[in-house]
CSV table of C-alpha atoms in Angstrom, one decimal:
chain,number,residue,atom,x,y,z
A,16,MET,CA,-25.4,-0.8,-13.1
A,17,SER,CA,-25.7,0.5,-9.5
A,18,THR,CA,-24.3,-0.9,-6.2
A,19,SER,CA,-26.7,-0.1,-3.3
A,20,ALA,CA,-25.3,1.7,-0.3
A,21,ARG,CA,-24.7,0.1,3.0
A,22,THR,CA,-25.6,2.9,5.3
A,23,SER,CA,-27.8,4.1,8.3
A,24,GLY,CA,-28.0,7.5,7.0
A,25,TRP,CA,-27.0,7.9,3.4
A,26,SER,CA,-29.8,6.5,1.0
A,27,GLY,CA,-28.1,7.3,-2.4
A,28,GLN,CA,-27.4,5.0,-5.2
A,29,ALA,CA,-23.8,4.4,-6.3
A,30,GLU,CA,-23.7,5.5,-9.9
A,31,HIS,CA,-21.7,3.4,-12.1
A,32,THR,CA,-20.2,4.7,-15.7
A,33,ASP,CA,-18.1,3.3,-18.3
A,34,GLU,CA,-14.9,4.7,-18.9
A,35,ARG,CA,-12.7,1.9,-20.5
A,36,THR,CA,-11.9,4.1,-23.6
A,37,THR,CA,-11.4,7.3,-21.6
A,38,ALA,CA,-7.5,9.1,-21.1
A,39,PRO,CA,-7.5,9.3,-17.3
A,40,VAL,CA,-7.6,12.9,-16.5
A,41,PRO,CA,-5.3,14.5,-13.5
A,42,PRO,CA,-7.0,13.7,-10.3
A,43,ALA,CA,-7.4,17.7,-9.2
A,44,GLU,CA,-9.7,17.8,-12.5
A,45,ASP,CA,-11.5,14.3,-12.1
A,46,PRO,CA,-15.1,14.9,-11.1
A,47,PHE,CA,-15.6,11.1,-9.9
A,48,ARG,CA,-13.2,11.8,-6.9
A,49,ARG,CA,-15.7,14.3,-5.8
A,50,PRO,CA,-18.1,12.5,-3.6
A,51,PRO,CA,-21.9,13.0,-3.9
A,52,PRO,CA,-24.0,15.2,-1.2
A,53,GLY,CA,-24.6,13.1,2.4
A,54,TRP,CA,-21.5,11.0,1.6
A,55,GLU,CA,-20.4,11.8,5.4
A,56,THR,CA,-23.5,9.8,6.8
A,57,ALA,CA,-22.7,6.6,4.8
A,58,ALA,CA,-21.3,3.7,6.9
A,59,PRO,CA,-17.3,3.1,6.3
A,60,GLY,CA,-16.5,0.9,3.2
A,61,THR,CA,-19.8,2.3,1.4
A,62,PRO,CA,-19.3,2.6,-2.3
A,63,LEU,CA,-20.1,6.0,-3.5
A,64,ARG,CA,-19.9,5.5,-7.1
A,65,SER,CA,-17.8,3.5,-9.6
A,66,ARG,CA,-16.7,3.1,-13.0
A,67,ASP,CA,-15.1,0.6,-15.6
A,68,VAL,CA,-11.7,1.4,-16.5
A,69,THR,CA,-8.7,-0.1,-18.3
A,70,VAL,CA,-5.5,-1.0,-16.4
A,71,ALA,CA,-2.0,-1.2,-18.3
A,72,PHE,CA,1.3,-1.7,-17.4
A,73,LEU,CA,3.3,1.5,-17.6
A,74,GLY,CA,0.2,3.1,-19.0
A,75,ARG,CA,0.5,1.6,-22.4
A,76,ILE,CA,0.0,-2.3,-22.4
A,77,PRO,CA,-3.7,-3.1,-21.5
A,78,LEU,CA,-4.1,-5.6,-18.8
A,79,GLN,CA,-6.3,-8.5,-19.2
A,80,ALA,CA,-8.5,-7.9,-16.5
A,81,LYS,CA,-11.6,-6.7,-15.4
A,82,ALA,CA,-11.0,-3.4,-13.9
A,83,VAL,CA,-13.6,-1.3,-11.6
A,84,GLN,CA,-12.4,1.7,-9.6
A,85,VAL,CA,-14.7,2.7,-6.4
A,86,LEU,CA,-15.0,5.7,-4.6
A,87,TYR,CA,-15.8,5.1,-1.0
A,88,ARG,CA,-16.2,6.3,2.4
A,89,THR,CA,-13.4,5.7,4.7
A,90,ALA,CA,-11.9,7.6,7.6
A,91,ASP,CA,-9.0,9.7,8.4
A,92,MET,CA,-6.0,9.0,10.8
A,93,HIS,CA,-8.6,10.8,13.2
A,94,GLY,CA,-11.4,8.7,12.3
A,95,ASP,CA,-13.4,11.5,10.9
A,96,ALA,CA,-15.2,10.7,7.7
A,97,ALA,CA,-13.4,10.8,4.6
A,98,THR,CA,-13.5,9.2,0.9
A,99,THR,CA,-10.8,7.5,-1.2
A,100,CYS,CA,-10.6,5.1,-4.1
A,101,THR,CA,-9.9,1.4,-4.9
A,102,THR,CA,-9.1,-0.4,-7.9
A,103,VAL,CA,-10.6,-3.6,-8.0
A,104,LEU,CA,-9.2,-6.5,-10.6
A,105,LEU,CA,-10.3,-9.6,-11.6
A,106,ALA,CA,-8.2,-11.7,-14.8
A,107,ASP,CA,-10.3,-11.9,-17.9
A,108,ASP,CA,-9.8,-15.7,-17.7
A,109,ALA,CA,-10.1,-16.3,-14.1
A,110,ALA,CA,-12.3,-19.4,-13.6
A,111,PRO,CA,-15.7,-19.3,-11.7
A,112,ALA,CA,-15.4,-19.3,-8.0
A,113,GLU,CA,-18.0,-19.2,-5.2
A,114,ASP,CA,-16.5,-17.2,-2.3
A,115,ARG,CA,-13.6,-15.8,-4.3
A,116,ALA,CA,-10.3,-14.9,-2.4
A,117,ILE,CA,-9.5,-11.5,-2.8
A,118,LEU,CA,-6.2,-9.7,-1.8
A,119,SER,CA,-5.7,-5.9,-0.7
A,120,PHE,CA,-2.4,-4.8,-2.5
A,121,GLN,CA,-1.0,-1.7,-0.8
A,122,CYS,CA,1.3,0.0,-3.3
A,123,ALA,CA,4.7,1.8,-2.4
A,124,ILE,CA,3.4,5.1,-3.1
A,125,ASP,CA,5.7,7.2,-1.2
A,126,SER,CA,4.5,10.3,-2.4
A,127,LEU,CA,2.3,13.5,-1.7
A,128,ALA,CA,1.2,14.0,-5.1
A,129,PRO,CA,-2.2,12.3,-6.3
A,130,GLU,CA,-0.6,11.8,-9.5
A,131,ALA,CA,1.4,9.1,-7.8
A,132,PHE,CA,-2.0,7.1,-6.7
A,133,PRO,CA,-2.6,3.8,-8.4
A,134,SER,CA,-6.1,5.0,-9.4
A,135,TYR,CA,-4.5,7.3,-11.7
A,136,THR,CA,-1.3,6.0,-12.5
A,137,LEU,CA,-2.3,2.2,-13.3
A,138,ARG,CA,-4.8,3.4,-15.6
A,139,HIS,CA,-4.3,3.1,-19.6
A,140,ARG,CA,-2.8,6.1,-21.2
A,141,ALA,CA,-1.7,7.5,-17.8
A,142,PRO,CA,2.0,9.0,-18.1
A,143,THR,CA,4.8,6.4,-18.3
A,144,THR,CA,6.8,7.6,-15.1
A,145,GLY,CA,8.6,4.1,-14.4
A,146,GLU,CA,7.5,4.9,-10.7
A,147,VAL,CA,7.6,1.7,-8.5
A,148,VAL,CA,3.6,1.8,-8.3
A,149,GLN,CA,3.6,1.2,-12.0
A,150,LEU,CA,6.1,-1.8,-11.7
A,151,GLU,CA,4.0,-3.3,-9.1
A,152,LEU,CA,1.6,-4.3,-11.2
A,153,LEU,CA,3.3,-6.9,-12.4
A,154,LEU,CA,3.2,-8.5,-9.0
A,155,ILE,CA,-0.4,-7.5,-9.1
A,156,ALA,CA,-0.8,-9.6,-12.2
A,157,ASN,CA,0.7,-12.5,-10.5
A,158,ALA,CA,-2.3,-12.5,-7.9
A,159,LEU,CA,-4.6,-12.3,-10.5
A,160,ALA,CA,-3.2,-15.1,-12.4
A,161,ARG,CA,-4.0,-17.4,-9.6
A,162,GLY,CA,-7.7,-16.3,-9.7
A,163,TRP,CA,-8.1,-14.0,-7.0
A,164,ALA,CA,-9.6,-10.7,-6.8
A,165,VAL,CA,-7.2,-7.8,-6.1
A,166,SER,CA,-8.6,-4.5,-4.5
A,167,VAL,CA,-5.6,-1.6,-4.7
A,168,PRO,CA,-6.6,1.3,-2.5
A,169,ASP,CA,-5.3,4.7,-2.6
A,170,HIS,CA,-4.2,4.1,1.1
A,171,GLU,CA,-3.0,7.5,1.7
A,172,GLY,CA,-6.5,8.9,1.2
A,173,MET,CA,-7.4,11.9,-1.4
A,174,GLN,CA,-4.9,14.1,0.1
A,175,GLY,CA,-1.8,11.8,0.1
A,176,ASN,CA,-1.2,11.8,4.0
A,177,TRP,CA,1.8,9.6,3.6
A,178,GLY,CA,2.9,8.6,7.1
A,179,ALA,CA,-0.3,9.3,8.6
A,180,PRO,CA,-1.3,6.7,11.2
A,181,ARG,CA,-4.6,4.7,11.1
A,182,GLU,CA,-5.6,6.2,7.7
A,183,ALA,CA,-4.0,4.0,5.5
A,184,GLY,CA,-5.6,0.9,7.6
A,185,HIS,CA,-9.0,2.5,7.2
A,186,CYS,CA,-8.4,3.3,3.5
A,187,ALA,CA,-7.2,-0.8,2.8
A,188,LEU,CA,-9.9,-2.4,5.0
A,189,ASP,CA,-12.7,0.0,3.8
A,190,GLY,CA,-11.5,-0.7,0.4
A,191,LEU,CA,-12.2,-4.3,0.8
A,192,ARG,CA,-15.5,-3.5,2.1
A,193,ALA,CA,-16.5,-1.6,-1.0
A,194,ALA,CA,-14.9,-4.1,-3.3
A,195,ARG,CA,-17.1,-7.1,-1.5
A,196,GLN,CA,-20.5,-4.8,-2.0
A,197,HIS,CA,-19.5,-4.6,-5.9
A,198,SER,CA,-21.0,-7.0,-7.9
A,199,GLY,CA,-19.2,-9.1,-10.4
A,200,PHE,CA,-16.4,-10.0,-8.6
A,201,GLY,CA,-17.5,-12.9,-6.7
A,202,VAL,CA,-16.0,-11.7,-3.3
A,203,THR,CA,-18.5,-12.7,-0.4
A,204,GLU,CA,-18.8,-12.7,3.4
A,205,GLN,CA,-16.9,-16.0,3.5
A,206,SER,CA,-14.2,-15.2,1.3
A,207,ALA,CA,-10.5,-15.4,2.4
A,208,VAL,CA,-9.3,-12.1,2.5
A,209,THR,CA,-5.1,-11.5,2.5
A,210,MET,CA,-3.2,-8.3,2.5
A,211,TRP,CA,0.3,-7.4,1.2
A,212,GLY,CA,2.5,-4.4,0.7
A,213,TYR,CA,6.5,-3.7,0.6
A,214,SER,CA,8.1,-0.6,2.0
A,215,GLY,CA,5.9,2.3,2.0
A,216,GLY,CA,2.9,-0.3,1.0
A,217,GLY,CA,4.3,-2.5,4.0
A,218,TRP,CA,3.9,0.3,6.4
A,219,ALA,CA,0.3,0.8,5.1
A,220,THR,CA,-0.4,-2.8,5.6
A,221,SER,CA,1.1,-2.9,9.2
A,222,TRP,CA,-1.7,-0.3,10.1
A,223,ALA,CA,-4.2,-2.6,8.4
A,224,ALA,CA,-3.1,-5.7,10.0
A,225,GLU,CA,-3.1,-4.3,13.1
A,226,MET,CA,-6.5,-2.7,13.0
A,227,ALA,CA,-8.5,-5.3,11.1
A,228,ARG,CA,-9.9,-7.1,14.2
A,229,ASP,CA,-11.4,-4.1,15.7
A,230,TYR,CA,-12.0,-2.2,12.6
A,231,ALA,CA,-13.5,-4.6,10.4
A,232,PRO,CA,-14.1,-7.7,12.1
A,233,GLU,CA,-16.6,-8.8,9.5
A,234,LEU,CA,-13.5,-9.6,7.0
A,235,ASN,CA,-12.0,-12.9,7.0
A,236,VAL,CA,-8.6,-11.9,7.0
A,237,VAL,CA,-6.5,-14.9,6.8
A,238,GLY,CA,-3.3,-13.7,6.4
A,239,ALA,CA,-0.9,-10.5,5.7
A,240,VAL,CA,2.7,-9.8,4.3
A,241,LEU,CA,4.6,-7.0,5.4
A,242,GLY,CA,7.7,-6.3,3.1
A,243,SER,CA,10.2,-4.0,4.9
A,244,PRO,CA,7.5,-2.1,6.9
A,245,VAL,CA,9.5,1.0,8.3
A,246,GLY,CA,9.2,-0.6,11.7
A,247,ASP,CA,10.6,2.6,13.3
A,248,PRO,CA,10.4,5.6,11.1
A,249,GLU,CA,12.7,7.8,13.4
A,250,LEU,CA,15.6,5.6,12.4
A,251,VAL,CA,14.8,5.6,8.6
A,252,PHE,CA,14.6,9.3,9.1
A,253,ARG,CA,18.1,9.3,11.0
A,254,ARG,CA,19.6,7.4,8.1
A,255,ALA,CA,18.4,9.1,5.1
A,256,ASN,CA,19.6,12.4,6.1
A,257,GLY,CA,22.7,13.5,3.6
A,258,HIS,CA,22.1,10.2,2.0
A,259,PHE,CA,21.0,9.5,-1.4
A,260,PHE,CA,17.3,8.7,-0.2
A,261,ALA,CA,17.3,11.7,1.8
A,262,GLY,CA,14.0,12.6,-0.3
A,263,LEU,CA,12.2,10.2,1.2
A,264,ALA,CA,12.6,11.9,4.5
A,265,GLY,CA,11.6,15.4,2.9
A,266,LEU,CA,8.6,13.8,1.5
A,267,ALA,CA,7.7,12.3,4.8
A,268,ILE,CA,8.3,15.4,6.6
A,269,ALA,CA,6.2,17.6,3.9
A,270,GLY,CA,3.2,15.3,4.8
A,271,LEU,CA,3.4,15.1,8.4
A,272,ILE,CA,3.6,18.7,9.2
A,273,ARG,CA,0.0,18.8,7.6
A,274,SER,CA,-1.2,16.1,9.9
A,275,TYR,CA,0.4,17.7,13.1
A,276,PRO,CA,0.1,21.2,14.1
A,277,ALA,CA,2.8,20.9,16.4
A,278,MET,CA,5.3,19.4,14.2
A,279,HIS,CA,4.3,22.1,11.6
A,280,ALA,CA,5.1,25.0,14.2
A,281,LEU,CA,8.5,23.1,15.0
A,282,VAL,CA,9.4,23.3,11.2
A,283,ASP,CA,8.5,27.3,11.1
A,284,GLU,CA,10.5,27.8,14.4
A,285,HIS,CA,13.6,26.1,13.3
A,286,VAL,CA,13.8,25.7,9.3
A,287,ASP,CA,14.6,28.7,7.2
A,288,ALA,CA,13.0,29.7,4.1
A,289,ARG,CA,14.8,27.5,1.7
A,290,GLY,CA,14.0,24.6,3.6
A,291,ARG,CA,10.4,25.5,3.8
A,292,ALA,CA,10.4,26.3,-0.1
A,293,LEU,CA,12.2,22.5,-0.4
A,294,LEU,CA,9.1,21.2,1.5
A,295,ASP,CA,6.6,23.0,-0.1
A,296,GLY,CA,7.9,21.4,-3.4
A,297,ALA,CA,7.8,18.1,-2.2
A,298,ILE,CA,4.0,18.0,-1.9
A,299,VAL,CA,3.7,18.1,-6.1
A,300,TRP,CA,6.8,15.6,-6.7
A,301,ARG,CA,6.6,11.9,-7.5
A,302,THR,CA,8.8,9.5,-5.6
A,303,ARG,CA,11.6,9.6,-8.2
A,304,GLN,CA,11.4,13.3,-8.7
A,305,ALA,CA,11.7,13.8,-4.7
A,306,ILE,CA,14.9,11.3,-4.5
A,307,THR,CA,16.4,13.0,-7.2
A,308,ARG,CA,15.8,16.6,-6.4
A,309,MET,CA,17.0,16.0,-2.7
A,310,ALA,CA,19.8,13.5,-3.0
A,311,PHE,CA,22.2,13.7,-0.3
A,312,THR,CA,20.5,16.7,1.2
A,313,ASP,CA,21.6,17.5,4.6
A,314,PHE,CA,18.6,19.3,6.2
A,315,GLY,CA,20.7,20.3,8.8
A,316,LYS,CA,21.8,23.2,6.5
A,317,TYR,CA,18.6,24.4,6.4
A,318,MET,CA,17.7,24.3,10.4
A,319,ASP,CA,19.0,26.8,13.3
A,320,VAL,CA,19.6,23.4,15.3
A,321,PRO,CA,21.4,19.9,14.2
A,322,VAL,CA,19.0,17.4,12.6
A,323,SER,CA,19.7,15.0,15.4
A,324,ALA,CA,18.6,17.5,17.8
A,325,PHE,CA,15.7,18.4,15.9
A,326,LEU,CA,14.4,15.0,15.6
A,327,SER,CA,15.1,14.5,19.5
A,328,LYS,CA,12.8,17.5,20.3
A,329,PRO,CA,9.6,16.3,22.7
A,330,GLU,CA,7.0,17.3,19.6
A,331,MET,CA,9.2,15.4,17.2
A,332,GLN,CA,9.2,12.1,19.7
A,333,GLU,CA,5.2,12.4,19.8
A,334,VAL,CA,5.1,12.0,16.1
A,335,PHE,CA,7.3,9.3,16.0
A,336,ALA,CA,5.6,7.6,18.4
A,337,ASP,CA,1.9,8.1,17.0
A,338,ILE,CA,3.4,7.0,13.4
A,339,ARG,CA,5.2,4.0,14.6
A,340,PRO,CA,3.3,0.7,14.0
A,341,GLY,CA,3.9,-2.3,15.9
A,342,ARG,CA,2.0,-1.7,19.1
A,343,GLY,CA,-1.2,-3.3,18.1
A,344,THR,CA,-2.0,-7.1,18.0
A,345,PRO,CA,-2.7,-8.7,14.6
A,346,ALA,CA,-5.2,-11.5,14.8
A,347,MET,CA,-3.9,-13.0,11.5
A,348,PRO,CA,-0.6,-14.8,10.6
A,349,LEU,CA,2.0,-12.7,9.2
A,350,LEU,CA,4.9,-13.1,6.6
A,351,VAL,CA,7.7,-10.4,7.4
A,352,THR,CA,10.1,-9.9,4.9
A,353,GLN,CA,13.6,-7.7,5.5
A,354,ALA,CA,16.6,-7.2,3.7
A,355,VAL,CA,19.6,-7.5,6.3
A,356,HIS,CA,21.4,-5.1,4.5
A,357,ASP,CA,18.6,-2.5,3.5
A,358,GLN,CA,20.2,0.8,2.7
A,359,ILE,CA,16.8,2.6,3.5
A,360,VAL,CA,15.1,0.4,6.6
A,361,PRO,CA,17.2,-0.3,9.3
A,362,LEU,CA,16.8,-3.9,10.3
A,363,GLY,CA,16.8,-3.2,13.7
A,364,GLY,CA,13.5,-1.4,13.6
A,365,ILE,CA,11.9,-4.4,12.2
A,366,ASP,CA,13.4,-7.0,14.8
A,367,ARG,CA,12.1,-5.0,17.5
A,368,MET,CA,8.6,-4.9,15.8
A,369,VAL,CA,8.6,-8.6,15.0
A,370,ALA,CA,9.7,-9.3,18.6
A,371,GLY,CA,6.8,-7.1,19.9
A,372,TRP,CA,4.3,-9.0,18.0
A,373,VAL,CA,5.6,-12.4,18.7
A,374,GLY,CA,5.7,-11.6,22.3
A,375,ARG,CA,2.0,-10.9,22.4
A,376,GLY,CA,1.1,-14.1,20.7
A,377,VAL,CA,1.1,-13.2,16.7
A,378,ARG,CA,1.9,-15.9,14.7
A,379,VAL,CA,4.9,-14.3,12.5
A,380,THR,CA,7.2,-15.7,9.9
A,381,TYR,CA,10.2,-13.4,9.7
A,382,VAL,CA,12.4,-14.2,7.0
A,383,ARG,CA,15.8,-11.9,6.9
A,384,ASP,CA,17.8,-12.0,3.4
A,385,ARG,CA,21.5,-11.2,3.4
A,386,ALA,CA,21.9,-11.2,-0.6
A,387,SER,CA,19.0,-8.3,-1.2
A,388,GLU,CA,19.0,-4.5,-0.8
A,389,HIS,CA,15.9,-2.7,0.0
A,390,PHE,CA,14.4,-2.7,-3.8
A,391,LEU,CA,15.5,-6.0,-4.9
A,392,LEU,CA,14.2,-7.8,-1.9
A,393,HIS,CA,10.7,-6.6,-3.2
A,394,ILE,CA,11.1,-8.6,-6.4
A,395,VAL,CA,12.9,-11.7,-5.1
A,396,SER,CA,10.7,-12.3,-2.3
A,397,ALA,CA,7.6,-12.3,-4.6
A,398,PRO,CA,7.6,-16.2,-5.0
A,399,LEU,CA,8.0,-16.7,-1.1
A,400,VAL,CA,4.9,-14.0,-0.8
A,401,LEU,CA,2.6,-15.9,-3.6
A,402,GLY,CA,3.0,-19.2,-2.0
A,403,TRP,CA,2.6,-18.2,1.6
A,404,LEU,CA,-0.4,-16.3,0.3
A,405,THR,CA,-1.6,-19.2,-1.5
A,406,ASP,CA,-1.5,-21.6,1.8
A,407,ARG,CA,-3.2,-19.1,3.7
A,408,ILE,CA,-5.8,-18.7,1.3
A,409,SER,CA,-6.2,-22.5,1.1
A,410,GLY,CA,-6.5,-23.1,5.1
A,411,VAL,CA,-3.1,-24.3,5.6
A,412,ALA,CA,-1.8,-23.5,9.2
A,413,THR,CA,1.0,-22.0,10.6
A,414,SER,CA,3.2,-23.6,12.6
A,415,GLY,CA,4.0,-20.8,15.2
A,416,SER,CA,6.4,-18.1,15.0
A,417,SER,CA,9.9,-18.3,13.6
A,418,THR,CA,12.7,-16.2,12.4
A,419,VAL,CA,15.1,-17.4,9.7
A,420,THR,CA,18.3,-15.4,8.1
A,421,VAL,CA,19.0,-16.9,4.6
A,422,ARG,CA,21.5,-16.1,1.9
A,423,SER,CA,18.5,-15.8,-0.4
A,424,VAL,CA,14.9,-16.0,-0.4
A,425,LEU,CA,15.1,-17.7,-3.8
A,426,ALA,CA,17.7,-20.6,-2.7
A,427,PRO,CA,15.1,-23.4,-2.2
A,428,LEU,CA,14.8,-25.2,-5.7
A,429,GLY,CA,11.1,-25.1,-5.3
A,430,ARG,CA,10.8,-21.3,-5.0
A,431,LEU,CA,13.0,-20.9,-8.1
A,432,ALA,CA,10.4,-22.9,-10.1
A,433,SER,CA,7.9,-20.4,-8.7
A,434,GLY,CA,10.1,-17.5,-9.7
A,435,ILE,CA,10.1,-19.0,-13.3
A,436,ARG,CA,6.2,-19.0,-13.0
A,437,LEU,CA,6.1,-15.5,-11.9
A,438,LEU,CA,8.1,-14.4,-15.1
A,439,LYS,CA,6.0,-16.2,-17.3
A,440,VAL,CA,3.1,-14.2,-16.0
A,441,CYS,CA,5.4,-11.1,-16.3
A,442,GLY,CA,5.8,-12.2,-20.1
A,443,ARG,CA,2.1,-12.4,-20.7
A,444,VAL,CA,1.4,-8.9,-19.0
A,445,LEU,CA,4.2,-7.5,-21.4
A,446,ARG,CA,2.7,-9.3,-24.4
A,447,GLY,CA,-1.1,-8.1,-23.5
A,448,ALA,CA,-2.0,-11.9,-23.5
A,449,PRO,CA,-4.5,-13.5,-20.8
A,450,LEU,CA,-2.9,-13.8,-17.4
A,451,SER,CA,-3.2,-17.4,-16.5
A,452,GLY,CA,-2.2,-19.1,-19.6
A,453,GLY,CA,-4.5,-21.9,-18.7
A,454,SER,CA,-2.9,-22.6,-15.5
A,455,ALA,CA,-3.0,-21.3,-11.7
A,456,GLY,CA,0.0,-18.8,-12.6
């Protein structure tokens, strides 16, 4: 099976292969990821090649879903031609549907290593790492159980450019374009499109939401969910230094110096050889490795100036201004969730981002949770998120903007019932059973 290219300059055919029984090879050794000649002239979102794969929970329990990976043309942070992959999923027991809804799920990759990308780590027989991306398959399965198609893009691009502005938005939106062009999922121009991401995935979804109207106006985006979306990266950097999650700041610095020459020069000027070696090592670490190896690291001990002074330098302030979401104006309704006592993403940055959007007329439902911390909210907010997305796909209108602080997003009885349904789907994943169980999930 082949998918014709949508392009004015590239006239090739997107070769399709069947790798459902093949164990994944490390991304650097995977020929699938090398684009065919002439790909640069293809239009954004053009499929360049595709393959059937098997997706599995923790790399071990096959998911009862059709899975196709698509290599497609997209753009980097500067708008220059680039490629990346998305994994497109549909439950095996999904009912036939015209104009099937599709969700773009931006995983919390939070790593520069390609081995952490969902296109690798979600595959059957991939190493079981217990990273957040592998665990997020349970949330993806709940979306699939509702009959939606799901696109899971490698939103950091092929190089793992975590934190780079705009690139994640390009990758997510072009992944939706590529998924729509591939046959077999029932996604059309009229299909309702939604987006969802948490933490680093929420950061990526922020860019996609802000860019969708101008970059991909043909997509019928009806709603986006941003969970703890790193509203002010500078605040995250300052909080992380010297604390348990210092590794997240280290990962971001290691990635951003590849994208910003002035920041690279600043690091060379003020960071000693030990600190630079630490950043070099971070390039190949998955998130959990980086957090463990850099826990409680005070990066100031590797600098000839205090960390606060380093972050306040004009070169760093320019970077922070460029990577900070919230300056665009999303055209679709937003649901933003945030833990009041989040230990990684400060509440104040999210408050200001939401206030800016609301001031520009964006319809934002902002829910702040007092009982949860960063990781717990990702789990307990899922019933709220899935219900909200279902309403947007069904055409239920939002009633303007609102901000509410609750003890727990699980508190309403109806949401507890939704939580039970979510757990039932998780049980089906663990048993390797059909996802819908004869219901809508």
